[in-house]
């Protein structure tokens, strides 16, 4: 299976660590778990999706800018937030 790696894009803005922690805390309170567990579950979902064998999925994952092989929760949420904002304009 060939992986499509994401690429860091210049000018891509991610949430600050403080903003990210605030989001994780809010989700954790709603779900009744701690913020670390929220982040861990998001990363597990990213990992599972990233290794999809579907070509369309690979193309979409390649659009998400990240510093590593695959996006971390901050990179993923920042990208998806931007996409949603642009969609509802």
Coordinates of N, CA and C in Angstrom, one line a residue:
X1 N 0.8 -1.2 0.0 CA 0.0 0.0 0.0 C 0.9 1.2 0.0
X2 N 0.7 2.1 -0.9 CA 1.5 3.3 -1.0 C 0.8 4.4 -0.2
X3 N 1.6 5.1 0.6 CA 1.1 6.2 1.5 C 1.2 7.5 0.7
X4 N 0.3 8.4 0.9 CA 0.4 9.7 0.5 C 0.7 10.6 1.7
X5 N 1.8 11.1 1.8 CA 2.2 11.9 2.9 C 1.7 13.3 2.8
X6 N 1.3 13.9 4.0 CA 0.9 15.3 4.0 C 2.1 16.1 4.0
X7 N 1.9 17.4 3.6 CA 3.0 18.3 3.5 C 2.7 19.6 4.3
X8 N 3.7 20.1 5.0 CA 3.6 21.4 5.7 C 3.4 22.5 4.6
X9 N 2.4 23.3 4.8 CA 2.2 24.4 3.8 C 2.5 25.7 4.5
X10 N 3.3 26.5 3.8 CA 3.6 27.8 4.3 C 2.3 28.6 4.5
X11 N 2.3 29.3 5.6 CA 1.2 30.2 5.9 C 0.0 29.4 6.6
X12 N 0.1 28.1 6.7 CA -0.9 27.3 7.4 C -0.9 27.7 8.9
X13 N -2.1 28.1 9.4 CA -2.2 28.5 10.8 C -2.8 27.3 11.5
X14 N -2.2 27.0 12.6 CA -2.8 26.0 13.6 C -3.2 26.7 14.8
X15 N -4.1 26.1 15.6 CA -4.5 26.7 16.9 C -3.2 26.8 17.8
X16 N -3.2 27.8 18.6 CA -2.2 27.8 19.6 C -2.4 26.7 20.6
X17 N -1.4 26.3 21.3 CA -1.5 25.2 22.3 C -2.6 25.5 23.3
X18 N -2.7 26.8 23.7 CA -3.7 27.2 24.6 C -5.1 27.0 24.0
X19 N -5.3 27.4 22.8 CA -6.6 27.2 22.1 C -6.9 25.8 22.0
X20 N -5.9 25.0 21.6 CA -6.1 23.5 21.4 C -6.5 22.9 22.8
X21 N -5.8 23.2 23.8 CA -6.1 22.7 25.1 C -7.5 23.0 25.6
X22 N -8.0 24.2 25.2 CA -9.3 24.7 25.6 C -10.4 23.8 24.9
X23 N -10.1 23.5 23.6 CA -11.0 22.7 22.8 C -11.0 21.3 23.4
X24 N -9.8 20.7 23.7 CA -9.8 19.4 24.3 C -10.5 19.3 25.6
X25 N -10.4 20.4 26.4 CA -11.0 20.4 27.8 C -12.5 20.4 27.6
X26 N -13.0 21.2 26.6 CA -14.5 21.3 26.4 C -15.0 20.0 26.0
X27 N -14.4 19.3 25.0 CA -14.8 18.0 24.6 C -14.8 17.0 25.7
X28 N -13.7 17.1 26.5 CA -13.5 16.1 27.6 C -14.7 16.3 28.6
X29 N -15.0 17.5 29.0 CA -16.1 17.7 29.9 C -17.4 17.2 29.4
X30 N -17.7 17.4 28.1 CA -18.9 16.9 27.5 C -19.0 15.4 27.5
X31 N -17.8 14.7 27.2 CA -17.7 13.3 27.1 C -17.5 12.6 28.5
X32 N -17.1 13.3 29.5 CA -16.9 12.7 30.8 C -15.6 12.0 30.9
X33 N -14.6 12.5 30.1 CA -13.2 11.9 30.1 C -12.2 13.0 30.3
X34 N -10.9 12.7 30.4 CA -9.9 13.8 30.5 C -9.4 14.2 29.2
X35 N -8.9 15.4 29.1 CA -8.4 16.0 27.8 C -7.4 15.1 27.1
X36 N -6.5 14.5 27.9 CA -5.5 13.6 27.3 C -6.1 12.4 26.5
X37 N -7.2 11.9 27.1 CA -7.9 10.8 26.5 C -8.6 11.3 25.2
X38 N -9.1 12.5 25.2 CA -9.8 13.0 24.0 C -8.7 13.1 22.9
X39 N -7.6 13.7 23.2 CA -6.5 13.8 22.2 C -6.1 12.5 21.7
X40 N -5.9 11.5 22.6 CA -5.5 10.1 22.2 C -6.5 9.5 21.2
X41 N -7.8 9.7 21.5 CA -8.9 9.1 20.7 C -8.9 9.8 19.3
X42 N -8.7 11.1 19.3 CA -8.7 11.8 18.0 C -7.5 11.2 17.2
X43 N -6.4 11.1 17.8 CA -5.2 10.6 17.1 C -5.4 9.2 16.5
X44 N -6.1 8.3 17.3 CA -6.4 7.0 16.9 C -7.3 7.0 15.7
X45 N -8.3 7.9 15.7 CA -9.2 8.0 14.5 C -8.5 8.5 13.3
X46 N -7.5 9.5 13.5 CA -6.7 10.0 12.4 C -5.9 8.9 11.8
X47 N -5.2 8.1 12.7 CA -4.4 7.0 12.2 C -5.2 6.0 11.4
X48 N -6.4 5.6 11.9 CA -7.2 4.7 11.2 C -7.6 5.2 9.9
X49 N -8.0 6.4 9.8 CA -8.5 7.0 8.5 C -7.3 7.2 7.5
X50 N -6.2 7.6 8.1 CA -5.0 7.9 7.2 C -4.5 6.7 6.4
X51 N -4.7 5.5 7.0 CA -4.3 4.3 6.3 C -5.4 3.6 5.5
X52 N -6.4 4.4 5.1 CA -7.5 3.8 4.3 C -6.8 3.5 2.9
X53 N -7.4 2.4 2.3 CA -6.9 2.0 1.0 C -7.6 2.7 -0.2
X54 N -8.6 3.5 0.2 CA -9.4 4.1 -0.9 C -8.6 5.3 -1.4
X55 N -8.6 5.4 -2.8 CA -7.8 6.5 -3.4 C -8.4 7.9 -3.1
X56 N -9.7 8.0 -3.1 CA -10.3 9.3 -2.7 C -9.9 9.7 -1.3
X57 N -9.9 8.8 -0.4 CA -9.5 9.1 1.0 C -8.0 9.6 1.0
X58 N -7.1 8.9 0.3 CA -5.7 9.2 0.2 C -5.5 10.7 -0.3
X59 N -6.3 11.0 -1.3 CA -6.2 12.3 -1.9 C -6.6 13.4 -0.9
X60 N -7.7 13.1 -0.2 CA -8.2 14.1 0.8 C -7.2 14.2 2.0
X61 N -6.6 13.1 2.4 CA -5.6 13.2 3.5 C -4.4 14.0 3.1
X62 N -4.0 13.9 1.8 CA -2.8 14.6 1.3 C -3.0 16.1 1.3
X63 N -4.2 16.5 1.4 CA -4.5 18.0 1.4 C -4.3 18.6 2.8
X64 N -4.2 17.8 3.8 CA -4.1 18.3 5.2 C -2.6 18.6 5.5
X65 N -2.3 19.8 5.7 CA -0.9 20.1 6.0 C -0.4 19.6 7.4
X66 N 0.7 19.0 7.4 CA 1.3 18.5 8.7 C 2.8 18.5 8.6
X67 N 3.4 18.4 9.8 CA 4.8 18.4 9.9 C 5.4 17.0 9.8
X68 N 4.6 16.0 10.2 CA 5.1 14.6 10.2 C 4.5 13.8 9.1
X69 N 4.5 12.5 9.3 CA 3.9 11.6 8.2 C 2.4 11.8 8.1
X70 N 1.8 12.0 9.2 CA 0.3 12.2 9.2 C 0.0 13.3 10.2
X71 N -1.2 13.9 10.0 CA -1.6 15.0 10.9 C -1.7 14.6 12.4
X72 N -1.4 15.5 13.3 CA -1.7 15.3 14.7 C -3.1 16.0 14.9
X73 N -3.7 15.8 16.1 CA -5.0 16.3 16.4 C -5.1 17.8 16.1
X74 N -4.1 18.6 16.5 CA -4.1 20.0 16.3 C -4.2 20.4 14.8
X75 N -3.3 19.8 14.1 CA -3.3 20.0 12.6 C -4.6 19.6 11.9
X76 N -5.1 18.5 12.3 CA -6.4 18.0 11.8 C -7.5 18.9 12.1
X77 N -7.7 19.3 13.4 CA -8.8 20.1 13.8 C -8.7 21.5 13.1
X78 N -7.5 22.1 13.1 CA -7.2 23.4 12.5 C -7.6 23.4 11.0
X79 N -7.2 22.3 10.3 CA -7.6 22.2 8.9 C -9.1 22.1 8.7
X80 N -9.7 21.2 9.4 CA -11.1 20.9 9.3 C -11.9 22.2 9.7
X81 N -11.5 22.9 10.7 CA -12.2 24.1 11.1 C -12.2 25.1 9.9
X82 N -11.0 25.3 9.3 CA -10.8 26.2 8.2 C -11.8 25.8 7.0
X83 N -11.8 24.5 6.7 CA -12.6 24.0 5.6 C -14.1 24.2 5.9
X84 N -14.5 24.0 7.1 CA -15.9 24.2 7.5 C -16.3 25.7 7.3
X85 N -15.4 26.6 7.8 CA -15.6 28.0 7.7 C -15.8 28.5 6.3
X86 N -14.9 27.9 5.4 CA -15.0 28.3 4.0 C -16.2 27.8 3.3
X87 N -16.7 26.6 3.8 CA -17.9 26.0 3.2 C -19.1 26.8 3.6
X88 N -19.2 27.4 4.8 CA -20.4 28.1 5.2 C -20.4 29.6 4.8
X89 N -19.4 30.0 4.2 CA -19.3 31.4 3.8 C -20.4 31.8 2.8

